[in-house]
Amino acid sequence: MEKVSFKQLNFGPRRGVYTEIKPVADKFGISDETVKMYENYDLIYRTLCGILYNYVPKSGHPGGSISSGRIVAGILFHTMDYCIGDPECLEADMISYAAGHKAMGLYAMWSLRNECARVSKPGILPEEKFQLRLEDLLGFRRNPTQETELFAKFKAKPLDGHPTPQTPFIKLSTGASGVGVPSSFGLGFGAMDTFGSDSPLLHVVEGEGGMTPGRVSEAFATVATAQLWNIKLHVDWNQASIDSNRVCRDGNDAGDYVQWNPCEFGYLHDWNVVFVEDGKDFRQVLAAQEVAKQRQNDQPTAIVYRTVKGWLYGIEGRKSHGAGHDFCSDDYYKTLEPMEKRFGVSFPRFEGEETQPNIEKYFYDTLLVIRKVLEENREIADFFTGRLEEAKTRLDKLGRKKRTGAPNIGVIYTNKVKEDVVPKECTYEPGQKQTLRAALGETLAYLNKATGGAFIGAAADLLDSTSISKLAKGFPEGFYNAISNPDARLIACGGICEDCMGAFMSGVASFGNNIGAGSSYGAFIAALQHIAARLHGIGQQARHAYIGEPYRTFIIVCGHAGLKTGEDGPTHADPQALQLLQENFPPGVMITLTPWDPQEIYPMVVAALKKRPAVLAPFVTRPNETIIDRAKYKVPPATEAIKGVYAMRRGDKSKKPYHGTLVLQGSGMTNTFVTVVLPRIDEAGLNMNIFYITSAELFSMLPDDEQERIFPEELTGEAIGMTGLTLPTLYRWVTSREGRRRSVHAFLHGHYLGSGKAHKVFEEAGLHGDGQWKTIREYTDWMAKRTS
């Protein structure tokens, strides 16, 4: 065998370009006076980060907050086009802290910006509710129940440990394992789809460690493929994480975690990359941002700044990630000395007992020194306030307008769309064959038409398989591309990428003009999008507390749900997915839907959307169902499904024998129940209650008296359940030990079920017609004896 020769593999053609920013003779046209102002600001900012860690000890992340400070100062005062007086301005550029652990820096930067404006031109600030004041730092990592005197006196905002939309100008909750990158990119999509070529820019702050999660690679692929040129990612490449001081490969030195550097990562994914050799050099930082702001081409842009984590803090590298100097130690006081020397001030030295009131007093007195510096050095406040005014002037000059034909999501929340008036496109006749997944797709297609394209669909390489592709009916075919196919309503989220897809769709929803709907097997998507759903719920809750508006919804389509996917085997036919989501979030955040009849889909989806949840999760199956004649089987109309629970039969306890209560949930076994078992129950004259659960959350939203009228609570003590899902999803309805013992569910026999045709899997579970009937007869016989 001949010796094999190896060659270096080079990248193929790229639409993105690469450039480097290094010191140049003309200093990029940035004056020494400008640099001096930024240096002064950064000194105050770095000192404030150290103060925050000191007075909320063992809490926060000083290292990355410090290393990213110059980057963010450049974004806020040099690059972004926005209005400090209008944090909710839709036309303005946005900033998103994907690196949620830099929240300490976010709060320090925001409060200093606010303080500069307060000192120089307070009239440009919004009302106090929409500011983040120096006094609000007393609420850093504090709970709303904080009872200390100054926190209460100044009505300080409780500032969460990671960013939420309760902070002005912040649209997303971030910080959990890379979710912030795809959710931020979804936010950028929302802006692009609303404004088109006039789109606001989105500036995303992240570090190289935050780029290592898999969902980030998926997100990079998504936006490069879709050519979302409005996205500008600012990478604080400091090489330090919690555990490593060499996250990435660095020259000839292998990385501890990954063997790329952020420039290579961006260029691999077809991004423009601007490399800043020294991220501590304000001239390089500002020049790089000017280059990135110019639209070089139609690709997104990453600016990679080489920085030092914890620079000049006294602790650098990984040890500064989530740790700092001991409380009021000599090392802490040393961090104050450069600012004391530069401005001729003295910070308080702590005395007395380390009680909360005393610590808070010294904390506030220390913050007052920051205020004094800005008041006595008015030129600093004036300079940065002038920059804020210039940002607004630039924004006004741009005159951004929504694109012609931009979606109008508000239609859903008007009487033009009604849950109890089902359009013909979503109406199915008895005897007709239809799948739940297709009925959902057709419902979303109807709503998409009604809203002018407010719904954006995606799937994990399962567009037609899960029928989410139907959402785009009547719109241009193919995948969305901001340049070549901007009116398409389907977007490729990196391939088989449920992880990225959920976070991306949450960001799409957060901009406020679209509803993102991603689809995959319920077995995969419920688990893989749980973190994104949780962070979106946190974010929407915070936003509601901040400005009082309803939640903004994204949809997790749990397709091919449950045992009817039996031929794919237990790896795919997962009965556990609902248990991850149902009643597992604060009220109003998540609504799950478990219809069994395609006729229930439209009214349920519309009813749920009108409730304005943060997340809507319909569970739909793959096989065809025969549309039943509900009147023939004496089953209530499909519109009754919007209440979350309805009675198929009502028992009468005053008549003997009384046969108890049966609760059903899940489409597969319920179709068999209605067509095979229910007629037997009627023929046998069984005197029993039979309920179907279409949505636990919709039921919970009913008034208490209506809940009691539909499903009296006393019945839960006698009820048994039958479901193709897991038993805990019925715990609310089946409360007795005996009732649960007699219930039939996917894990009744103590193991995952096997593969095969759906009816054989149901037979194995005891949920086929004969198995259901056997369970019911044993239960009703027992109940009759018990109540006779």
Short mmCIF file of N, CA, C and O in Angstrom, two decimals, residues 601-696:
data_model
loop_
_atom_site.label_atom_id
_atom_site.label_comp_id
_atom_site.label_asym_id
_atom_site.label_seq_id
_atom_site.Cartn_x
_atom_site.Cartn_y
_atom_site.Cartn_z
N ILE A 601 -58.75 20.93 17.45
CA ILE A 601 -57.50 21.68 17.32
C ILE A 601 -57.72 23.18 17.18
O ILE A 601 -57.18 23.99 17.95
N TYR A 602 -58.52 23.59 16.20
CA TYR A 602 -58.67 25.02 15.96
C TYR A 602 -59.22 25.76 17.18
O TYR A 602 -58.61 26.76 17.62
N PRO A 603 -60.34 25.35 17.74
CA PRO A 603 -60.83 26.11 18.90
C PRO A 603 -59.86 26.13 20.07
O PRO A 603 -59.73 27.15 20.76
N MET A 604 -59.15 25.03 20.28
CA MET A 604 -58.21 24.99 21.41
C MET A 604 -57.01 25.90 21.18
O MET A 604 -56.59 26.62 22.09
N VAL A 605 -56.44 25.87 19.98
CA VAL A 605 -55.27 26.70 19.69
C VAL A 605 -55.63 28.18 19.81
O VAL A 605 -54.91 28.98 20.43
N VAL A 606 -56.76 28.57 19.24
CA VAL A 606 -57.17 29.97 19.30
C VAL A 606 -57.46 30.40 20.74
O VAL A 606 -57.03 31.46 21.20
N ALA A 607 -58.18 29.55 21.47
CA ALA A 607 -58.48 29.87 22.86
C ALA A 607 -57.19 30.02 23.68
O ALA A 607 -57.06 30.93 24.50
N ALA A 608 -56.25 29.13 23.44
CA ALA A 608 -54.99 29.18 24.18
C ALA A 608 -54.18 30.42 23.82
O ALA A 608 -53.63 31.09 24.71
N LEU A 609 -54.10 30.77 22.54
CA LEU A 609 -53.36 31.96 22.13
C LEU A 609 -53.96 33.22 22.74
O LEU A 609 -53.24 34.14 23.13
N LYS A 610 -55.27 33.26 22.83
CA LYS A 610 -55.92 34.44 23.40
C LYS A 610 -55.66 34.57 24.91
O LYS A 610 -55.82 35.65 25.49
N LYS A 611 -55.23 33.49 25.55
CA LYS A 611 -54.85 33.55 26.96
C LYS A 611 -53.46 34.15 27.14
O LYS A 611 -53.04 34.42 28.27
N ARG A 612 -52.74 34.32 26.04
CA ARG A 612 -51.42 34.95 26.02
C ARG A 612 -50.40 34.24 26.91
O ARG A 612 -49.72 34.87 27.74
N PRO A 613 -50.22 32.92 26.75
CA PRO A 613 -49.16 32.26 27.51
C PRO A 613 -47.80 32.62 26.94
O PRO A 613 -47.69 33.06 25.79
N ALA A 614 -46.75 32.43 27.70
CA ALA A 614 -45.40 32.59 27.15
C ALA A 614 -45.10 31.45 26.20
O ALA A 614 -44.43 31.64 25.18
N VAL A 615 -45.60 30.25 26.53
CA VAL A 615 -45.33 29.06 25.71
C VAL A 615 -46.61 28.27 25.53
O VAL A 615 -47.35 28.06 26.49
N LEU A 616 -46.85 27.83 24.31
CA LEU A 616 -47.97 26.95 24.00
C LEU A 616 -47.41 25.65 23.45
O LEU A 616 -46.59 25.65 22.52
N ALA A 617 -47.82 24.53 24.04
CA ALA A 617 -47.27 23.23 23.65
C ALA A 617 -48.38 22.25 23.29
O ALA A 617 -48.89 21.53 24.16
N PRO A 618 -48.80 22.21 22.02
CA PRO A 618 -49.78 21.20 21.60
C PRO A 618 -49.11 19.85 21.37
O PRO A 618 -48.03 19.78 20.79
N PHE A 619 -49.78 18.80 21.82
CA PHE A 619 -49.31 17.43 21.61
C PHE A 619 -50.18 16.81 20.51
O PHE A 619 -51.39 16.67 20.69
N VAL A 620 -49.55 16.47 19.39
CA VAL A 620 -50.30 15.95 18.24
C VAL A 620 -49.65 14.67 17.75
O VAL A 620 -48.44 14.50 17.82
N THR A 621 -50.48 13.77 17.22
CA THR A 621 -50.01 12.45 16.81
C THR A 621 -49.83 12.38 15.30
O THR A 621 -50.24 13.26 14.56
N ARG A 622 -49.19 11.30 14.86
CA ARG A 622 -48.83 11.15 13.45
C ARG A 622 -49.90 10.47 12.60
O ARG A 622 -50.19 10.95 11.50
N PRO A 623 -50.51 9.36 13.02
CA PRO A 623 -51.39 8.60 12.12
C PRO A 623 -52.70 9.32 11.83
O PRO A 623 -53.14 10.21 12.56
N ASN A 624 -53.33 8.92 10.75
CA ASN A 624 -54.67 9.40 10.42
C ASN A 624 -55.68 8.95 11.47
O ASN A 624 -55.58 7.86 12.03
N GLU A 625 -56.64 9.82 11.71
CA GLU A 625 -57.79 9.48 12.53
C GLU A 625 -59.04 9.60 11.65
O GLU A 625 -59.09 10.44 10.75
N THR A 626 -60.02 8.79 11.93
CA THR A 626 -61.31 8.95 11.25
C THR A 626 -62.13 9.93 12.06
O THR A 626 -62.35 9.74 13.26
N ILE A 627 -62.55 11.00 11.41
CA ILE A 627 -63.34 12.02 12.11
C ILE A 627 -64.67 11.39 12.54
O ILE A 627 -65.41 10.84 11.71
N ILE A 628 -64.96 11.47 13.81
CA ILE A 628 -66.17 10.83 14.32
C ILE A 628 -67.34 11.82 14.31
O ILE A 628 -67.15 13.04 14.31
N ASP A 629 -68.51 11.27 14.32
CA ASP A 629 -69.74 12.06 14.48
C ASP A 629 -69.98 12.20 15.98
O ASP A 629 -70.49 11.28 16.63
N ARG A 630 -69.57 13.32 16.52
CA ARG A 630 -69.63 13.50 17.98
C ARG A 630 -71.06 13.41 18.50
O ARG A 630 -71.31 12.88 19.59
N ALA A 631 -72.01 13.90 17.70
CA ALA A 631 -73.41 13.82 18.13
C ALA A 631 -73.86 12.37 18.21
O ALA A 631 -74.58 11.98 19.15
N LYS A 632 -73.43 11.57 17.27
CA LYS A 632 -73.81 10.15 17.26
C LYS A 632 -73.35 9.45 18.54
O LYS A 632 -74.07 8.62 19.12
N TYR A 633 -72.14 9.78 18.98
CA TYR A 633 -71.59 9.13 20.17
C TYR A 633 -71.93 9.90 21.45
O TYR A 633 -71.43 9.58 22.53
N LYS A 634 -72.77 10.93 21.29
CA LYS A 634 -73.21 11.75 22.44
C LYS A 634 -72.02 12.37 23.19
O LYS A 634 -71.99 12.44 24.42
N VAL A 635 -71.07 12.81 22.38
CA VAL A 635 -69.90 13.51 22.92
C VAL A 635 -70.10 15.00 22.67
O VAL A 635 -70.55 15.40 21.60
N PRO A 636 -69.81 15.87 23.63
CA PRO A 636 -70.03 17.32 23.46
C PRO A 636 -69.32 17.86 22.22
O PRO A 636 -68.34 17.27 21.73
N PRO A 637 -69.78 18.99 21.71
CA PRO A 637 -69.15 19.59 20.53
C PRO A 637 -67.66 19.87 20.77
O PRO A 637 -67.22 20.07 21.91
N ALA A 638 -66.90 19.91 19.70
CA ALA A 638 -65.45 20.10 19.81
C ALA A 638 -65.10 21.41 20.49
O ALA A 638 -64.04 21.52 21.12
N THR A 639 -65.95 22.41 20.37
CA THR A 639 -65.65 23.70 21.00
C THR A 639 -65.64 23.63 22.53
O THR A 639 -65.08 24.50 23.18
N GLU A 640 -66.22 22.58 23.09
CA GLU A 640 -66.16 22.41 24.55
C GLU A 640 -64.73 22.13 25.02
O GLU A 640 -64.41 22.30 26.20
N ALA A 641 -63.88 21.72 24.09
CA ALA A 641 -62.49 21.42 24.45
C ALA A 641 -61.75 22.64 24.98
O ALA A 641 -60.76 22.51 25.69
N ILE A 642 -62.22 23.85 24.66
CA ILE A 642 -61.51 25.05 25.09
C ILE A 642 -61.56 25.24 26.60
O ILE A 642 -60.79 26.03 27.15
N LYS A 643 -62.42 24.50 27.28
CA LYS A 643 -62.51 24.62 28.73
C LYS A 643 -61.48 23.77 29.46
O LYS A 643 -61.36 23.83 30.68
N GLY A 644 -60.77 22.93 28.71
CA GLY A 644 -59.73 22.12 29.31
C GLY A 644 -60.19 20.76 29.77
O GLY A 644 -59.41 19.80 29.79
N VAL A 645 -61.45 20.65 30.17
CA VAL A 645 -62.05 19.37 30.59
C VAL A 645 -63.50 19.39 30.14
O VAL A 645 -64.18 20.41 30.24
N TYR A 646 -63.97 18.27 29.63
CA TYR A 646 -65.41 18.16 29.38
C TYR A 646 -65.86 16.75 29.72
O TYR A 646 -65.07 15.80 29.73
N ALA A 647 -67.15 16.64 30.01
CA ALA A 647 -67.73 15.36 30.40
C ALA A 647 -68.32 14.67 29.17
O ALA A 647 -69.17 15.24 28.49
N MET A 648 -67.86 13.46 28.91
CA MET A 648 -68.50 12.64 27.87
C MET A 648 -69.76 11.99 28.41
O MET A 648 -70.71 11.76 27.65
N ARG A 649 -69.76 11.69 29.72
CA ARG A 649 -70.94 11.14 30.37
C ARG A 649 -71.00 11.66 31.79
O ARG A 649 -69.98 11.95 32.40
N ARG A 650 -72.22 11.77 32.32
CA ARG A 650 -72.41 12.19 33.71
C ARG A 650 -73.10 11.07 34.48
O ARG A 650 -74.14 10.56 34.06
N GLY A 651 -72.51 10.69 35.59
CA GLY A 651 -73.15 9.71 36.46
C GLY A 651 -74.05 10.40 37.48
O GLY A 651 -73.96 11.60 37.69
N ASP A 652 -74.91 9.59 38.09
CA ASP A 652 -75.84 10.13 39.11
C ASP A 652 -75.66 9.31 40.38
O ASP A 652 -76.06 8.14 40.45
N LYS A 653 -75.05 9.91 41.39
CA LYS A 653 -74.75 9.20 42.63
C LYS A 653 -76.01 8.80 43.38
O LYS A 653 -75.97 7.86 44.19
N SER A 654 -77.10 9.49 43.11
CA SER A 654 -78.34 9.17 43.84
C SER A 654 -78.98 7.89 43.31
O SER A 654 -79.88 7.33 43.94
N LYS A 655 -78.55 7.44 42.13
CA LYS A 655 -79.09 6.22 41.55
C LYS A 655 -78.11 5.08 41.77
O LYS A 655 -76.91 5.23 41.57
N LYS A 656 -78.64 3.94 42.17
CA LYS A 656 -77.80 2.77 42.44
C LYS A 656 -78.05 1.71 41.37
O LYS A 656 -79.19 1.55 40.92
N PRO A 657 -77.07 0.98 40.93
CA PRO A 657 -75.67 1.13 41.35
C PRO A 657 -75.02 2.35 40.70
O PRO A 657 -75.38 2.76 39.60
N TYR A 658 -74.05 2.89 41.41
CA TYR A 658 -73.24 4.01 40.90
C TYR A 658 -71.86 3.46 40.58
O TYR A 658 -71.26 2.76 41.38
N HIS A 659 -71.35 3.79 39.39
CA HIS A 659 -70.15 3.11 38.88
C HIS A 659 -68.89 3.97 38.86
O HIS A 659 -67.88 3.54 38.29
N GLY A 660 -68.93 5.16 39.45
CA GLY A 660 -67.69 5.91 39.64
C GLY A 660 -67.34 6.89 38.53
O GLY A 660 -68.19 7.34 37.76
N THR A 661 -66.04 7.18 38.45
CA THR A 661 -65.54 8.24 37.57
C THR A 661 -64.30 7.76 36.82
O THR A 661 -63.37 7.20 37.42
N LEU A 662 -64.31 8.03 35.51
CA LEU A 662 -63.19 7.68 34.64
C LEU A 662 -62.65 8.95 34.00
O LEU A 662 -63.41 9.77 33.49
N VAL A 663 -61.32 9.09 34.02
CA VAL A 663 -60.66 10.26 33.42
C VAL A 663 -59.75 9.78 32.30
O VAL A 663 -58.95 8.85 32.49
N LEU A 664 -59.87 10.41 31.15
CA LEU A 664 -59.09 10.04 29.96
C LEU A 664 -58.19 11.19 29.54
O LEU A 664 -58.56 12.36 29.66
N GLN A 665 -57.00 10.85 29.03
CA GLN A 665 -56.13 11.86 28.41
C GLN A 665 -55.22 11.18 27.41
O GLN A 665 -54.66 10.11 27.69
N GLY A 666 -55.07 11.78 26.25
CA GLY A 666 -54.22 11.23 25.20
C GLY A 666 -55.03 10.74 24.02
O GLY A 666 -56.05 10.05 24.19
N SER A 667 -54.60 11.08 22.83
CA SER A 667 -55.44 10.85 21.65
C SER A 667 -55.55 9.39 21.25
O SER A 667 -56.63 8.92 20.87
N GLY A 668 -54.45 8.66 21.29
CA GLY A 668 -54.46 7.32 20.73
C GLY A 668 -55.50 6.41 21.34
O GLY A 668 -56.36 5.85 20.65
N MET A 669 -55.46 6.26 22.65
CA MET A 669 -56.40 5.36 23.30
C MET A 669 -57.81 5.94 23.37
O MET A 669 -58.78 5.21 23.45
N THR A 670 -57.95 7.28 23.27
CA THR A 670 -59.28 7.87 23.38
C THR A 670 -60.11 7.62 22.13
O THR A 670 -61.33 7.42 22.21
N ASN A 671 -59.48 7.62 20.96
CA ASN A 671 -60.23 7.27 19.75
C ASN A 671 -60.82 5.86 19.87
O ASN A 671 -61.97 5.62 19.52
N THR A 672 -60.00 4.94 20.36
CA THR A 672 -60.49 3.58 20.57
C THR A 672 -61.60 3.56 21.62
O THR A 672 -62.62 2.88 21.48
N PHE A 673 -61.41 4.33 22.67
CA PHE A 673 -62.40 4.37 23.72
C PHE A 673 -63.76 4.84 23.18
O PHE A 673 -64.80 4.21 23.44
N VAL A 674 -63.76 5.94 22.44
CA VAL A 674 -65.03 6.52 21.97
C VAL A 674 -65.74 5.59 21.00
O VAL A 674 -66.97 5.40 21.08
N THR A 675 -65.00 5.00 20.08
CA THR A 675 -65.65 4.20 19.03
C THR A 675 -65.92 2.75 19.45
O THR A 675 -66.82 2.11 18.91
N VAL A 676 -65.16 2.23 20.40
CA VAL A 676 -65.28 0.81 20.77
C VAL A 676 -65.84 0.64 22.19
O VAL A 676 -66.78 -0.15 22.40
N VAL A 677 -65.29 1.34 23.14
CA VAL A 677 -65.62 1.10 24.55
C VAL A 677 -66.84 1.89 25.00
O VAL A 677 -67.69 1.37 25.74
N LEU A 678 -66.96 3.12 24.57
CA LEU A 678 -68.08 3.95 25.01
C LEU A 678 -69.44 3.34 24.65
O LEU A 678 -70.36 3.32 25.49
N PRO A 679 -69.61 2.79 23.44
CA PRO A 679 -70.89 2.11 23.15
C PRO A 679 -71.16 0.94 24.10
O PRO A 679 -72.31 0.69 24.48
N ARG A 680 -70.12 0.23 24.51
CA ARG A 680 -70.31 -0.88 25.45
C ARG A 680 -70.76 -0.36 26.81
O ARG A 680 -71.59 -0.98 27.49
N ILE A 681 -70.19 0.76 27.22
CA ILE A 681 -70.59 1.36 28.50
C ILE A 681 -72.07 1.73 28.47
O ILE A 681 -72.83 1.45 29.42
N ASP A 682 -72.48 2.34 27.35
CA ASP A 682 -73.89 2.72 27.23
C ASP A 682 -74.79 1.48 27.19
O ASP A 682 -75.86 1.44 27.82
N GLU A 683 -74.34 0.49 26.45
CA GLU A 683 -75.14 -0.74 26.33
C GLU A 683 -75.28 -1.43 27.69
O GLU A 683 -76.34 -1.98 28.01
N ALA A 684 -74.21 -1.38 28.49
CA ALA A 684 -74.25 -2.01 29.82
C ALA A 684 -74.97 -1.14 30.84
O ALA A 684 -75.20 -1.58 31.97
N GLY A 685 -75.33 0.06 30.45
CA GLY A 685 -76.06 0.95 31.35
C GLY A 685 -75.25 1.40 32.55
O GLY A 685 -75.81 1.59 33.65
N LEU A 686 -73.95 1.56 32.36
CA LEU A 686 -73.09 1.96 33.48
C LEU A 686 -73.36 3.41 33.86
O LEU A 686 -73.36 4.31 33.01
N ASN A 687 -73.58 3.61 35.13
CA ASN A 687 -73.89 4.93 35.68
C ASN A 687 -72.59 5.56 36.18
O ASN A 687 -72.21 5.43 37.34
N MET A 688 -71.90 6.25 35.27
CA MET A 688 -70.58 6.76 35.65
C MET A 688 -70.28 8.09 34.95
O MET A 688 -70.87 8.45 33.93
N ASN A 689 -69.34 8.80 35.56
CA ASN A 689 -68.81 10.03 34.98
C ASN A 689 -67.62 9.68 34.09
O ASN A 689 -66.76 8.86 34.48
N ILE A 690 -67.56 10.30 32.93
CA ILE A 690 -66.42 10.10 32.04
C ILE A 690 -65.95 11.48 31.58
O ILE A 690 -66.72 12.23 30.96
N PHE A 691 -64.71 11.80 31.89
CA PHE A 691 -64.15 13.11 31.55
C PHE A 691 -62.96 12.95 30.60
O PHE A 691 -62.18 12.00 30.73
N TYR A 692 -62.83 13.93 29.72
CA TYR A 692 -61.62 13.98 28.91
C TYR A 692 -60.86 15.27 29.23
O TYR A 692 -61.46 16.35 29.32
N ILE A 693 -59.53 15.17 29.36
CA ILE A 693 -58.67 16.31 29.69
C ILE A 693 -58.03 16.82 28.41
O ILE A 693 -57.15 16.17 27.83
N THR A 694 -58.46 17.99 27.96
CA THR A 694 -57.85 18.57 26.76
C THR A 694 -56.72 19.54 27.10
O THR A 694 -55.81 19.74 26.30
N SER A 695 -56.78 20.13 28.29
CA SER A 695 -55.70 21.04 28.71
C SER A 695 -55.85 21.33 30.19
O SER A 695 -56.79 22.00 30.61
N ALA A 696 -54.91 20.84 30.96
CA ALA A 696 -54.96 21.09 32.41
C ALA A 696 -54.88 22.59 32.70
O ALA A 696 -55.55 23.09 33.61
#
